[in-house]
PDB file of C-alpha atoms in Angstrom:
ATOM      1  CA  UNK A   1      63.476-116.855 -99.502  1.00 74.00           C
ATOM      2  CA  UNK A   2      66.075-116.855 -97.055  1.00 84.00           C
ATOM      3  CA  UNK A   3      64.557-115.452 -93.296  1.00 91.00           C
ATOM      4  CA  UNK A   4      65.472-114.649 -90.286  1.00 95.00           C
ATOM      5  CA  UNK A   5      63.422-113.139 -87.206  1.00 96.00           C
ATOM      6  CA  UNK A   6      64.080-111.683 -83.558  1.00 97.00           C
ATOM      7  CA  UNK A   7      62.906-109.512 -81.115  1.00 97.00           C
ATOM      8  CA  UNK A   8      63.634-106.155 -81.404  1.00 96.00           C
ATOM      9  CA  UNK A   9      64.142-105.139 -78.972  1.00 97.00           C
ATOM     10  CA  UNK A  10      64.371-106.209 -75.541  1.00 98.00           C
ATOM     11  CA  UNK A  11      64.066-104.899 -71.431  1.00 98.00           C
ATOM     12  CA  UNK A  12      65.898-106.677 -68.814  1.00 97.00           C
ATOM     13  CA  UNK A  13      67.000-106.169 -64.968  1.00 97.00           C
ATOM     14  CA  UNK A  14      70.739-105.898 -63.926  1.00 97.00           C
ATOM     15  CA  UNK A  15      71.000-109.316 -62.400  1.00 97.00           C
ATOM     16  CA  UNK A  16      68.112-111.138 -64.472  1.00 98.00           C
ATOM     17  CA  UNK A  17      68.286-114.196 -66.979  1.00 98.00           C
ATOM     18  CA  UNK A  18      66.807-113.054 -69.933  1.00 98.00           C
ATOM     19  CA  UNK A  19      66.110-115.286 -73.334  1.00 98.00           C
ATOM     20  CA  UNK A  20      66.659-114.143 -76.612  1.00 98.00           C
ATOM     21  CA  UNK A  21      64.801-115.947 -79.512  1.00 98.00           C
ATOM     22  CA  UNK A  22      66.243-116.855 -83.498  1.00 98.00           C
ATOM     23  CA  UNK A  23      63.855-118.556 -85.607  1.00 98.00           C
ATOM     24  CA  UNK A  24      65.685-118.771 -88.836  1.00 97.00           C
ATOM     25  CA  UNK A  25      64.350-119.801 -93.114  1.00 95.00           C
ATOM     26  CA  UNK A  26      67.485-120.948 -94.544  1.00 92.00           C
ATOM     27  CA  UNK A  27      68.596-122.679 -97.776  1.00 88.00           C
ATOM     28  CA  UNK A  28      70.622-125.202 -95.941  1.00 91.00           C
ATOM     29  CA  UNK A  29      71.966-125.006 -92.620  1.00 93.00           C
ATOM     30  CA  UNK A  30      75.719-124.623 -92.098  1.00 91.00           C
ATOM     31  CA  UNK A  31      75.315-123.517 -88.270  1.00 94.00           C
ATOM     32  CA  UNK A  32      74.014-120.618 -86.203  1.00 96.00           C
ATOM     33  CA  UNK A  33      76.308-117.987 -84.929  1.00 96.00           C
ATOM     34  CA  UNK A  34      75.289-115.364 -82.030  1.00 97.00           C
ATOM     35  CA  UNK A  35      76.965-111.826 -82.482  1.00 97.00           C
ATOM     36  CA  UNK A  36      76.983-108.941 -79.588  1.00 98.00           C
ATOM     37  CA  UNK A  37      77.096-105.630 -80.533  1.00 97.00           C
ATOM     38  CA  UNK A  38      77.650-102.221 -78.775  1.00 96.00           C
ATOM     39  CA  UNK A  39      76.371 -99.253 -80.252  1.00 93.00           C
ATOM     40  CA  UNK A  40      78.873 -97.777 -82.873  1.00 91.00           C
ATOM     41  CA  UNK A  41      81.128-100.490 -82.006  1.00 95.00           C
ATOM     42  CA  UNK A  42      81.427-103.800 -85.190  1.00 95.00           C
ATOM     43  CA  UNK A  43      79.831-107.262 -84.209  1.00 96.00           C
ATOM     44  CA  UNK A  44      82.157-109.726 -81.937  1.00 96.00           C
ATOM     45  CA  UNK A  45      81.680-113.530 -82.049  1.00 95.00           C
ATOM     46  CA  UNK A  46      79.635-114.884 -78.774  1.00 96.00           C
ATOM     47  CA  UNK A  47      78.332-118.101 -79.935  1.00 95.00           C
ATOM     48  CA  UNK A  48      78.399-121.181 -83.131  1.00 94.00           C
ATOM     49  CA  UNK A  49      75.959-123.994 -82.438  1.00 96.00           C
ATOM     50  CA  UNK A  50      75.976-126.483 -85.671  1.00 94.00           C
ATOM     51  CA  UNK A  51      74.358-129.588 -83.354  1.00 95.00           C
ATOM     52  CA  UNK A  52      71.435-129.468 -81.949  1.00 97.00           C
ATOM     53  CA  UNK A  53      71.641-128.516 -78.042  1.00 97.00           C
ATOM     54  CA  UNK A  54      72.597-126.340 -75.562  1.00 97.00           C
ATOM     55  CA  UNK A  55      75.929-124.637 -75.914  1.00 94.00           C
ATOM     56  CA  UNK A  56      77.422-123.341 -72.634  1.00 94.00           C
ATOM     57  CA  UNK A  57      80.298-120.281 -71.575  1.00 91.00           C
ATOM     58  CA  UNK A  58      80.317-118.715 -69.112  1.00 94.00           C
ATOM     59  CA  UNK A  59      77.514-115.786 -68.479  1.00 97.00           C
ATOM     60  CA  UNK A  60      75.930-116.776 -72.340  1.00 97.00           C
ATOM     61  CA  UNK A  61      74.520-120.140 -74.194  1.00 97.00           C
ATOM     62  CA  UNK A  62      72.432-120.861 -76.863  1.00 98.00           C
ATOM     63  CA  UNK A  63      70.195-123.557 -77.704  1.00 98.00           C
ATOM     64  CA  UNK A  64      69.711-125.397 -81.511  1.00 98.00           C
ATOM     65  CA  UNK A  65      66.606-127.542 -82.337  1.00 98.00           C
ATOM     66  CA  UNK A  66      66.883-127.247 -86.464  1.00 97.00           C
ATOM     67  CA  UNK A  67      64.010-130.015 -87.000  1.00 96.00           C
ATOM     68  CA  UNK A  68      62.221-126.512 -85.262  1.00 96.00           C
ATOM     69  CA  UNK A  69      64.073-123.904 -87.083  1.00 97.00           C
ATOM     70  CA  UNK A  70      64.857-122.236 -83.930  1.00 97.00           C
ATOM     71  CA  UNK A  71      68.096-121.190 -80.951  1.00 98.00           C
ATOM     72  CA  UNK A  72      67.577-118.558 -78.165  1.00 98.00           C
ATOM     73  CA  UNK A  73      70.918-116.928 -76.553  1.00 98.00           C
ATOM     74  CA  UNK A  74      70.080-117.604 -72.851  1.00 98.00           C
ATOM     75  CA  UNK A  75      72.338-114.515 -71.030  1.00 98.00           C
ATOM     76  CA  UNK A  76      71.980-114.939 -66.972  1.00 97.00           C
ATOM     77  CA  UNK A  77      73.267-112.564 -63.597  1.00 97.00           C
ATOM     78  CA  UNK A  78      72.497-109.740 -66.366  1.00 98.00           C
ATOM     79  CA  UNK A  79      75.263-106.826 -66.084  1.00 97.00           C
ATOM     80  CA  UNK A  80      74.611-102.860 -67.792  1.00 97.00           C
ATOM     81  CA  UNK A  81      77.900-103.850 -70.069  1.00 97.00           C
ATOM     82  CA  UNK A  82      75.400-106.876 -71.091  1.00 98.00           C
ATOM     83  CA  UNK A  83      73.479-103.324 -73.208  1.00 98.00           C
ATOM     84  CA  UNK A  84      73.851-104.108 -76.955  1.00 97.00           C
ATOM     85  CA  UNK A  85      72.836-105.703 -79.652  1.00 97.00           C
ATOM     86  CA  UNK A  86      72.368-109.058 -80.128  1.00 98.00           C
ATOM     87  CA  UNK A  87      72.359-110.623 -84.530  1.00 97.00           C
ATOM     88  CA  UNK A  88      71.525-113.954 -85.108  1.00 97.00           C
ATOM     89  CA  UNK A  89      73.006-114.912 -88.209  1.00 95.00           C
ATOM     90  CA  UNK A  90      72.771-118.786 -90.667  1.00 95.00           C
ATOM     91  CA  UNK A  91      75.339-120.137 -92.459  1.00 91.00           C
ATOM     92  CA  UNK A  92      73.658-121.036 -95.524  1.00 88.00           C
ATOM     93  CA  UNK A  93      74.179-124.001 -98.133  1.00 87.00           C
ATOM     94  CA  UNK A  94      76.725-121.151 -99.773  1.00 82.00           C
ATOM     95  CA  UNK A  95      78.579-121.060 -96.685  1.00 82.00           C
ATOM     96  CA  UNK A  96      76.808-117.439 -96.774  1.00 85.00           C
ATOM     97  CA  UNK A  97      76.057-116.029 -92.931  1.00 88.00           C
ATOM     98  CA  UNK A  98      72.294-114.741 -93.496  1.00 91.00           C
ATOM     99  CA  UNK A  99      71.304-111.620 -90.379  1.00 94.00           C
ATOM    100  CA  UNK A 100      68.750-111.582 -88.460  1.00 94.00           C
ATOM    101  CA  UNK A 101      68.279-107.754 -87.883  1.00 94.00           C
ATOM    102  CA  UNK A 102      69.533-107.741 -84.278  1.00 96.00           C
ATOM    103  CA  UNK A 103      67.973-107.352 -80.974  1.00 97.00           C
ATOM    104  CA  UNK A 104      68.516-104.843 -79.063  1.00 97.00           C
ATOM    105  CA  UNK A 105      68.510-105.017 -75.776  1.00 98.00           C
ATOM    106  CA  UNK A 106      68.054-102.471 -72.903  1.00 98.00           C
ATOM    107  CA  UNK A 107      69.367-103.087 -69.446  1.00 97.00           C
ATOM    108  CA  UNK A 108      67.965-101.169 -65.841  1.00 96.00           C
ATOM    109  CA  UNK A 109      69.229-100.916 -62.538  1.00 94.00           C
TER     110      UNK A 109
ATOM    111  CA  UNK B   1      98.040-104.352 -87.778  1.00 54.00           C
ATOM    112  CA  UNK B   2      96.270-106.721 -85.211  1.00 71.00           C
ATOM    113  CA  UNK B   3      93.658-108.045 -86.886  1.00 93.00           C
ATOM    114  CA  UNK B   4      91.255-106.326 -89.838  1.00 96.00           C
ATOM    115  CA  UNK B   5      91.659-102.229 -90.236  1.00 96.00           C
ATOM    116  CA  UNK B   6      88.590-100.091 -92.515  1.00 97.00           C
ATOM    117  CA  UNK B   7      89.868 -96.850 -93.417  1.00 97.00           C
ATOM    118  CA  UNK B   8      88.693 -94.583 -93.649  1.00 97.00           C
ATOM    119  CA  UNK B   9      86.688 -94.164 -89.911  1.00 97.00           C
ATOM    120  CA  UNK B  10      84.269 -92.295 -91.025  1.00 97.00           C
ATOM    121  CA  UNK B  11      83.379 -90.271 -94.462  1.00 97.00           C
ATOM    122  CA  UNK B  12      81.188 -87.326 -96.086  1.00 97.00           C
ATOM    123  CA  UNK B  13      81.324 -88.245 -99.633  1.00 96.00           C
ATOM    124  CA  UNK B  14      79.243 -85.853-103.157  1.00 97.00           C
ATOM    125  CA  UNK B  15      76.895 -87.081-104.341  1.00 98.00           C
ATOM    126  CA  UNK B  16      78.961 -88.697-108.003  1.00 97.00           C
ATOM    127  CA  UNK B  17      82.389 -88.856-106.570  1.00 98.00           C
ATOM    128  CA  UNK B  18      84.929 -91.980-106.404  1.00 97.00           C
ATOM    129  CA  UNK B  19      85.018 -93.936-103.427  1.00 97.00           C
ATOM    130  CA  UNK B  20      87.208 -96.106-102.023  1.00 98.00           C
ATOM    131  CA  UNK B  21      87.173 -97.762 -98.783  1.00 98.00           C
ATOM    132  CA  UNK B  22      89.936 -99.565 -97.764  1.00 98.00           C
ATOM    133  CA  UNK B  23      90.540-103.051 -96.147  1.00 98.00           C
ATOM    134  CA  UNK B  24      93.199-105.044 -94.388  1.00 97.00           C
ATOM    135  CA  UNK B  25      93.974-108.017 -92.020  1.00 97.00           C
ATOM    136  CA  UNK B  26      97.058-109.913 -91.248  1.00 95.00           C
ATOM    137  CA  UNK B  27      95.505-112.984 -89.729  1.00 93.00           C
ATOM    138  CA  UNK B  28      95.697-115.062 -92.794  1.00 93.00           C
ATOM    139  CA  UNK B  29      92.222-115.123 -93.174  1.00 93.00           C
ATOM    140  CA  UNK B  30      91.767-116.897 -96.992  1.00 92.00           C
ATOM    141  CA  UNK B  31      87.438-115.399 -96.485  1.00 92.00           C
ATOM    142  CA  UNK B  32      87.069-111.658 -96.595  1.00 94.00           C
ATOM    143  CA  UNK B  33      83.286-110.142 -96.979  1.00 95.00           C
ATOM    144  CA  UNK B  34      81.966-106.936 -97.574  1.00 98.00           C
ATOM    145  CA  UNK B  35      78.209-105.516 -96.032  1.00 97.00           C
ATOM    146  CA  UNK B  36      76.092-102.570 -94.942  1.00 97.00           C
ATOM    147  CA  UNK B  37      74.062-102.184 -92.059  1.00 96.00           C
ATOM    148  CA  UNK B  38      71.417 -99.371 -91.791  1.00 94.00           C
ATOM    149  CA  UNK B  39      69.536 -98.707 -89.049  1.00 87.00           C
ATOM    150  CA  UNK B  40      65.976-101.757 -88.734  1.00 82.00           C
ATOM    151  CA  UNK B  41      68.281-104.177 -91.261  1.00 85.00           C
ATOM    152  CA  UNK B  42      70.457-106.501 -90.213  1.00 84.00           C
ATOM    153  CA  UNK B  43      73.904-107.230 -92.233  1.00 92.00           C
ATOM    154  CA  UNK B  44      73.671-107.503 -95.917  1.00 94.00           C
ATOM    155  CA  UNK B  45      76.059-108.789 -98.397  1.00 94.00           C
ATOM    156  CA  UNK B  46      77.746-106.914-100.818  1.00 97.00           C
ATOM    157  CA  UNK B  47      80.494-108.944-102.095  1.00 97.00           C
ATOM    158  CA  UNK B  48      82.734-111.580-100.528  1.00 94.00           C
ATOM    159  CA  UNK B  49      86.034-113.107-101.501  1.00 95.00           C
ATOM    160  CA  UNK B  50      87.401-116.567-101.484  1.00 90.00           C
ATOM    161  CA  UNK B  51      89.968-116.807-101.606  1.00 93.00           C
ATOM    162  CA  UNK B  52      92.641-114.105-103.464  1.00 95.00           C
ATOM    163  CA  UNK B  53      91.740-113.773-106.286  1.00 95.00           C
ATOM    164  CA  UNK B  54      88.237-114.426-107.146  1.00 95.00           C
ATOM    165  CA  UNK B  55      85.286-111.987-106.000  1.00 96.00           C
ATOM    166  CA  UNK B  56      81.515-112.693-105.713  1.00 95.00           C
ATOM    167  CA  UNK B  57      78.251-110.827-105.800  1.00 95.00           C
ATOM    168  CA  UNK B  58      76.587-110.363-102.721  1.00 93.00           C
ATOM    169  CA  UNK B  59      72.213-109.635-102.257  1.00 91.00           C
ATOM    170  CA  UNK B  60      73.343-106.039-101.836  1.00 96.00           C
ATOM    171  CA  UNK B  61      76.137-105.203-104.982  1.00 97.00           C
ATOM    172  CA  UNK B  62      74.992-102.613-107.463  1.00 97.00           C
ATOM    173  CA  UNK B  63      77.088 -99.887-107.390  1.00 97.00           C
ATOM    174  CA  UNK B  64      80.500-101.506-106.027  1.00 98.00           C
ATOM    175  CA  UNK B  65      82.740-102.818-107.015  1.00 98.00           C
ATOM    176  CA  UNK B  66      85.767-105.009-105.206  1.00 98.00           C
ATOM    177  CA  UNK B  67      89.290-106.268-106.145  1.00 97.00           C
ATOM    178  CA  UNK B  68      91.456-109.297-104.362  1.00 97.00           C
ATOM    179  CA  UNK B  69      94.935-109.280-105.199  1.00 97.00           C
ATOM    180  CA  UNK B  70      96.533-110.401-102.232  1.00 97.00           C
ATOM    181  CA  UNK B  71      95.694-112.514 -98.948  1.00 96.00           C
ATOM    182  CA  UNK B  72      95.419-109.508 -97.532  1.00 97.00           C
ATOM    183  CA  UNK B  73      93.384-106.503 -99.099  1.00 98.00           C
ATOM    184  CA  UNK B  74      89.851-106.047 -99.983  1.00 98.00           C
ATOM    185  CA  UNK B  75      89.245-102.665-101.154  1.00 98.00           C
ATOM    186  CA  UNK B  76      85.553-102.062-101.400  1.00 98.00           C
ATOM    187  CA  UNK B  77      84.898 -99.336-103.679  1.00 98.00           C
ATOM    188  CA  UNK B  78      81.242 -97.159-105.309  1.00 98.00           C
ATOM    189  CA  UNK B  79      82.077 -95.809-108.102  1.00 96.00           C
ATOM    190  CA  UNK B  80      79.924 -92.883-108.168  1.00 97.00           C
ATOM    191  CA  UNK B  81      78.345 -92.184-105.123  1.00 97.00           C
ATOM    192  CA  UNK B  82      74.668 -91.671-104.760  1.00 98.00           C
ATOM    193  CA  UNK B  83      72.291 -90.971-101.236  1.00 97.00           C
ATOM    194  CA  UNK B  84      71.238 -94.390-100.956  1.00 97.00           C
ATOM    195  CA  UNK B  85      74.404 -95.352 -99.940  1.00 98.00           C
ATOM    196  CA  UNK B  86      74.796 -93.762 -96.979  1.00 98.00           C
ATOM    197  CA  UNK B  87      75.492 -96.358 -94.518  1.00 97.00           C
ATOM    198  CA  UNK B  88      78.131 -98.218 -92.126  1.00 97.00           C
ATOM    199  CA  UNK B  89      80.415-100.630 -94.210  1.00 98.00           C
ATOM    200  CA  UNK B  90      81.898-103.843 -92.159  1.00 98.00           C
ATOM    201  CA  UNK B  91      84.648-105.738 -93.226  1.00 98.00           C
ATOM    202  CA  UNK B  92      85.010-109.017 -92.306  1.00 96.00           C
ATOM    203  CA  UNK B  93      87.519-111.658 -92.621  1.00 95.00           C
ATOM    204  CA  UNK B  94      87.050-115.809 -91.087  1.00 91.00           C
ATOM    205  CA  UNK B  95      88.895-118.381 -92.125  1.00 86.00           C
ATOM    206  CA  UNK B  96      88.181-120.948 -94.905  1.00 71.00           C
ATOM    207  CA  UNK B  97      84.616-119.106 -94.573  1.00 60.00           C
ATOM    208  CA  UNK B  98      83.217-122.004 -91.947  1.00 67.00           C
ATOM    209  CA  UNK B  99      83.999-120.440 -88.760  1.00 78.00           C
ATOM    210  CA  UNK B 100      83.734-116.818 -87.419  1.00 88.00           C
ATOM    211  CA  UNK B 101      83.493-113.997 -88.860  1.00 91.00           C
ATOM    212  CA  UNK B 102      86.203-111.584 -87.408  1.00 94.00           C
ATOM    213  CA  UNK B 103      85.088-107.285 -87.937  1.00 96.00           C
ATOM    214  CA  UNK B 104      86.482-104.085 -88.680  1.00 97.00           C
ATOM    215  CA  UNK B 105      85.452-100.982 -86.557  1.00 96.00           C
ATOM    216  CA  UNK B 106      83.664-100.222 -89.487  1.00 97.00           C
ATOM    217  CA  UNK B 107      83.868 -96.697 -92.043  1.00 98.00           C
ATOM    218  CA  UNK B 108      80.793 -94.280 -91.486  1.00 97.00           C
ATOM    219  CA  UNK B 109      79.763 -93.428 -95.110  1.00 98.00           C
ATOM    220  CA  UNK B 110      77.394 -90.324 -95.345  1.00 98.00           C
ATOM    221  CA  UNK B 111      76.764 -88.814 -99.581  1.00 98.00           C
ATOM    222  CA  UNK B 112      75.465 -86.560 -99.989  1.00 97.00           C
TER     223      UNK B 112
END
């Protein structure tokens, strides 16, 4: 079966750095996505990785290792507005997105 | 319209009633999707359409139907609602199905 695993909840301090991990087992791989979802709102796109390595975009970076079935999202200089759920999704061989349950990130002052 | 729009934003529905959730996009994306999101679970694909005139079943299609008569619209119909269909429903679209998906604001449906 297809499976995406990520921690249910994480807590971090404003101004700090946090890493949210995602491991996956899917039938085929056509890229990995990270989305941010604030409570009561729609998911919004953060990053896309299809090759191994690190993609940096401002305070957010995403890493992929296809051989390990592993990705992480790194958030630097945390701000209170970063409190949200972070969703990991993998596009399988049929170009369908398989979604993790999401990691709720709580930022404390 | 800017992006992707869903209607209604919320609805309370009696069990056994028929309901259509509307979704319209103006980005000319060829792929569209319907997901449901339940607490503690990831987004689960109900139905999808890779292009106008075609549809396919996702992970949890039972009790739902869709149509794609044109590029812009992708309505989701619950023929006879049941309480287990209480959920938040998101419509999404993407270009060619291989790039980022854009989501509507969601429809919060409660079946009583």
